[in-house]
JSON list of C-alpha atoms in Angstrom, two decimals:
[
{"chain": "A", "resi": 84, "resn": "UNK", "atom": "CA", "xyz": [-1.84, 7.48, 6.22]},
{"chain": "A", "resi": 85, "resn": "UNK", "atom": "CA", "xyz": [-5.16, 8.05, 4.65]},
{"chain": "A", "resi": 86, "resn": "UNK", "atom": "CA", "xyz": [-3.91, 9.18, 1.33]},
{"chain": "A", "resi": 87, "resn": "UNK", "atom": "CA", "xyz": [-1.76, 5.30, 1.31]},
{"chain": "A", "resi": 88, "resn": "UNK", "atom": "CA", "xyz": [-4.95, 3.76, 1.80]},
{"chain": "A", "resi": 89, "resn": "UNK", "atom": "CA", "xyz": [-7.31, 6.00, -0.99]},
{"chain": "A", "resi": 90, "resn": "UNK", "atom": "CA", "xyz": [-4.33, 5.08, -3.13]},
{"chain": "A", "resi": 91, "resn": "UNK", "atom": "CA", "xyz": [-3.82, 1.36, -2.17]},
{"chain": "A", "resi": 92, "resn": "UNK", "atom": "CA", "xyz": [-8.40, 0.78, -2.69]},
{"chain": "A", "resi": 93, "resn": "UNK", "atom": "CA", "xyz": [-7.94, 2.92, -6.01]},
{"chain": "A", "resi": 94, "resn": "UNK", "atom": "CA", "xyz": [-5.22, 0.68, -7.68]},
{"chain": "A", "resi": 95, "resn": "UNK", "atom": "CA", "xyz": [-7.21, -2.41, -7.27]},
{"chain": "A", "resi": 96, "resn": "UNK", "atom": "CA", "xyz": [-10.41, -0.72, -8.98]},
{"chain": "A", "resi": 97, "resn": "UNK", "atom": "CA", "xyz": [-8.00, 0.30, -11.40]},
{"chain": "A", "resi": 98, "resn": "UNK", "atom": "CA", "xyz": [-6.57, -2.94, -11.56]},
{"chain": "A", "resi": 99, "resn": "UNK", "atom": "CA", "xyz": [-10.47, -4.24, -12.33]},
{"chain": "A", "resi": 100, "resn": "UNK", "atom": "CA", "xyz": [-11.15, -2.34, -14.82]},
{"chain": "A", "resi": 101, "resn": "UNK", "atom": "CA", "xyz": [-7.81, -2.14, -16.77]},
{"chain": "A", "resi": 102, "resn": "UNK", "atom": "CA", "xyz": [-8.76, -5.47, -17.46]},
{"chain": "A", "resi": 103, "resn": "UNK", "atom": "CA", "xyz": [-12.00, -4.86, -18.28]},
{"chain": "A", "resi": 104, "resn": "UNK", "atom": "CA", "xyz": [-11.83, -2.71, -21.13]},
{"chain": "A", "resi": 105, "resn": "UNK", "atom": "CA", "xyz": [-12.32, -3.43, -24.84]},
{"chain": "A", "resi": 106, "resn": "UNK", "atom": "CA", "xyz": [-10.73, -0.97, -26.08]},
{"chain": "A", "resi": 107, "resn": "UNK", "atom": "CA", "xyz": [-6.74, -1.55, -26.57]},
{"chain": "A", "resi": 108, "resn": "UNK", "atom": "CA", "xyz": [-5.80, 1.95, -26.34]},
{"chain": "A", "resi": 109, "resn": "UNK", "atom": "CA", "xyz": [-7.72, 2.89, -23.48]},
{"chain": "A", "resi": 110, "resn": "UNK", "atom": "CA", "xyz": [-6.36, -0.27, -21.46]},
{"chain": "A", "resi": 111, "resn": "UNK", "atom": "CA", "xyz": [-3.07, 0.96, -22.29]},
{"chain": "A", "resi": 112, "resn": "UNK", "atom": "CA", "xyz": [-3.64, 4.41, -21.39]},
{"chain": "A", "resi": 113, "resn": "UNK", "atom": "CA", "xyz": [-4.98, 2.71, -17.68]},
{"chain": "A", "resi": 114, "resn": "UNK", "atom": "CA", "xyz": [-2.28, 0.23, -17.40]},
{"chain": "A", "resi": 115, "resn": "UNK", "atom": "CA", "xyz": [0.23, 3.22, -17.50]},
{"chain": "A", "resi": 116, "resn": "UNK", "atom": "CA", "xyz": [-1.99, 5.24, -14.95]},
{"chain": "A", "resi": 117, "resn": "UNK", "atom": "CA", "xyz": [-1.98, 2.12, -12.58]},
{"chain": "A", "resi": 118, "resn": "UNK", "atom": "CA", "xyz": [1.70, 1.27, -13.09]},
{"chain": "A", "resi": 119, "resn": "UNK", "atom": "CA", "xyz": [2.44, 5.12, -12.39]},
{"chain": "A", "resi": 120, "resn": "UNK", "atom": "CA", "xyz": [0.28, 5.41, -9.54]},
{"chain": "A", "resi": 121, "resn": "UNK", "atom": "CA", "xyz": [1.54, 1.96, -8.01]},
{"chain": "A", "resi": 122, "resn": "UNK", "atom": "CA", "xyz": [5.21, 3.50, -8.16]},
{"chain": "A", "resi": 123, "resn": "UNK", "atom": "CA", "xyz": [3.82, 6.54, -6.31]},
{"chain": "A", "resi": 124, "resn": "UNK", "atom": "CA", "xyz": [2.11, 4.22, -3.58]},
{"chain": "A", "resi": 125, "resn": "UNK", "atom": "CA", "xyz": [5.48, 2.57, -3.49]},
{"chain": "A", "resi": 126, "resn": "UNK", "atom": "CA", "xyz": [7.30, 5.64, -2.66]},
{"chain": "A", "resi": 127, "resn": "UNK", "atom": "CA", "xyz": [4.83, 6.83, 0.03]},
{"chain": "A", "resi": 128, "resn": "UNK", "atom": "CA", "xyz": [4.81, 3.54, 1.88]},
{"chain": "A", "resi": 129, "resn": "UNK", "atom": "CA", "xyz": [9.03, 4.15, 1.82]},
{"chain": "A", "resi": 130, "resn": "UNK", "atom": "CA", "xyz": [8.48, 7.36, 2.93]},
{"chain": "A", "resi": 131, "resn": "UNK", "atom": "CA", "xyz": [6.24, 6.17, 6.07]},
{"chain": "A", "resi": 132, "resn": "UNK", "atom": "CA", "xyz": [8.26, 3.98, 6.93]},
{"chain": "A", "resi": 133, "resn": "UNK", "atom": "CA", "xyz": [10.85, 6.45, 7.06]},
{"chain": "A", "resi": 134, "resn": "UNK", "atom": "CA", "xyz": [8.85, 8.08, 9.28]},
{"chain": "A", "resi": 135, "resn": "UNK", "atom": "CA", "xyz": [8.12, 5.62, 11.43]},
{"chain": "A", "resi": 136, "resn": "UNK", "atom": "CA", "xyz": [11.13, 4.60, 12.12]},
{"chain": "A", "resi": 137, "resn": "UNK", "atom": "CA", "xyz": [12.52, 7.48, 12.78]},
{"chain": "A", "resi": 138, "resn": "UNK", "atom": "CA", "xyz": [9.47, 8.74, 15.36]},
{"chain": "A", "resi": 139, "resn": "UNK", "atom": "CA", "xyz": [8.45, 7.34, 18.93]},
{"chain": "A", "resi": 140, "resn": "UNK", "atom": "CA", "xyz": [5.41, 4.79, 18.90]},
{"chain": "A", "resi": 141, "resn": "UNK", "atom": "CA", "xyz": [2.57, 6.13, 21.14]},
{"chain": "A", "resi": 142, "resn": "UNK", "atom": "CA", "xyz": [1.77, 4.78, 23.87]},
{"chain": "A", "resi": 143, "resn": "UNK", "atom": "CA", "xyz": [-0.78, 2.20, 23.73]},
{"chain": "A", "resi": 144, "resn": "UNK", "atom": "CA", "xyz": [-3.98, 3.13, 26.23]},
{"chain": "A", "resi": 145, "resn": "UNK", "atom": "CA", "xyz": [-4.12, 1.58, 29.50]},
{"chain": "A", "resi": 146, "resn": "UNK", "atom": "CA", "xyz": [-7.79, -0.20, 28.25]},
{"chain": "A", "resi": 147, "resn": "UNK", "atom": "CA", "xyz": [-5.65, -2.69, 25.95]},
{"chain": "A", "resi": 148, "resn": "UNK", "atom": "CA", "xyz": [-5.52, -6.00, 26.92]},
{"chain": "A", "resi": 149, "resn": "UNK", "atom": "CA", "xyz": [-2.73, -7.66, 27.05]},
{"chain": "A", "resi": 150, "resn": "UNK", "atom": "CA", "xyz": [-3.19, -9.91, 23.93]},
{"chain": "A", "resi": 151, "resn": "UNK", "atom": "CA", "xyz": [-3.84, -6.95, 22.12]},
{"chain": "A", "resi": 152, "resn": "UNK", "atom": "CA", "xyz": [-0.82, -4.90, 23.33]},
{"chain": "A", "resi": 153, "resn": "UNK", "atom": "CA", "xyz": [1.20, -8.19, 21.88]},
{"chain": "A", "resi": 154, "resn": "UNK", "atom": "CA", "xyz": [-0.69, -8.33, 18.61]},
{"chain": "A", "resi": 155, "resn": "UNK", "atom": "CA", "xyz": [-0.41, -4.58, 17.51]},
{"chain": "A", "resi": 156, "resn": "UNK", "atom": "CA", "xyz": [3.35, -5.05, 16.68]},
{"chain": "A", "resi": 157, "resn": "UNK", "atom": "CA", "xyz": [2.61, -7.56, 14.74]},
{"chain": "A", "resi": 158, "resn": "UNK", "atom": "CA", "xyz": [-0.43, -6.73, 13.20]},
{"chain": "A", "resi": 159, "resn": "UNK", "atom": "CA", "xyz": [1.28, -3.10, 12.29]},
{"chain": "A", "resi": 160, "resn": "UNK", "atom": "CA", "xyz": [4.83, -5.01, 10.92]},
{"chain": "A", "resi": 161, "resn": "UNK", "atom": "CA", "xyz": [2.18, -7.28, 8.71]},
{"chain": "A", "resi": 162, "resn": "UNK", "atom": "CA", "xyz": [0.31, -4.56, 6.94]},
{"chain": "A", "resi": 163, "resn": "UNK", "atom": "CA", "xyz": [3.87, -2.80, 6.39]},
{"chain": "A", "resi": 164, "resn": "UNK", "atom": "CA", "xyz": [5.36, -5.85, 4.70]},
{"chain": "A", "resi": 165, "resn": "UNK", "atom": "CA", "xyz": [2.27, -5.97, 2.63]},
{"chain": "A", "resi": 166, "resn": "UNK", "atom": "CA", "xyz": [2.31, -2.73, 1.76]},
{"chain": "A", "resi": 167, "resn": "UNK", "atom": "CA", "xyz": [5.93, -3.30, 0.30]},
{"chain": "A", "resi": 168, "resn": "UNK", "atom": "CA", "xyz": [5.04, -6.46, -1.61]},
{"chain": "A", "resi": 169, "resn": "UNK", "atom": "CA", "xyz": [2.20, -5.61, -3.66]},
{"chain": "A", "resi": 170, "resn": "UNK", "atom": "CA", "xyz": [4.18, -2.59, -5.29]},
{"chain": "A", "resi": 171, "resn": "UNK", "atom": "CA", "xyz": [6.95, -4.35, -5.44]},
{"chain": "A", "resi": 172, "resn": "UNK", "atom": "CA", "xyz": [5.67, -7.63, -7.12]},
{"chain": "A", "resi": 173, "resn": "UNK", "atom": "CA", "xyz": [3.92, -5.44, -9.99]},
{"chain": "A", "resi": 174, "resn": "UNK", "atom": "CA", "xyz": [7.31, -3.78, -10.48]},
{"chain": "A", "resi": 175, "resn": "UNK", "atom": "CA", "xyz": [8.56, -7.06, -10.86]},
{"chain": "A", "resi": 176, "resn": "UNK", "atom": "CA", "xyz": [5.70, -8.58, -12.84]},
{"chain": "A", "resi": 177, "resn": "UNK", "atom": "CA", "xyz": [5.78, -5.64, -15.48]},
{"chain": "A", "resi": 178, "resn": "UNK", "atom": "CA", "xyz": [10.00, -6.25, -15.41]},
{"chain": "A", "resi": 179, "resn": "UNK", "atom": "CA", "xyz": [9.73, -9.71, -16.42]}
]
């Protein structure tokens, strides 16, 4: 969970600086790193999905209102589906 989100901040301060740099080669060198590590990210994110399909949701507590308790699906099928596209639409930028 945490190591998705470490991952997910580094790639876009990766993604700032790539495009930052002056020098060819080392923009190269960090476009690779970012396109490598994106793939990884990609590949956890399948993974916890995986996982959380495949495990019991916990119980929400009994202090949850009731908006919340019909927002969490939501909210939690949202950052999922985000967490798919971005990977996937620099796979398919860099494919074009």
């Amino acid at each position: 969970h945490w190591l998705i989100a470490a991952i997910f901040i580094g790639q876009f301060v990766l993604g700032v600086v790539m495009v930052r740099v002056s020098s060819q080669r080392t923009a190269f060198e960090l476009i690779q790193l970012h396109k490598s590590f994106g793939f990884l990210l990609l590949g956890l994110v399948i993974l916890r999905i995986a996982w959380r399909l495949g495990n019991a949701v916990p119980a929400l507590p009994r202090s949850v209102g009731p908006l919340e308790r019909r927002v969490a699906p939501l909210v939690h099928f949202a950052l999922y589906v985000f967490q798919l596209a971005l990977p996937l639409s620099g796979w398919a930028l860099v494919s074009v």
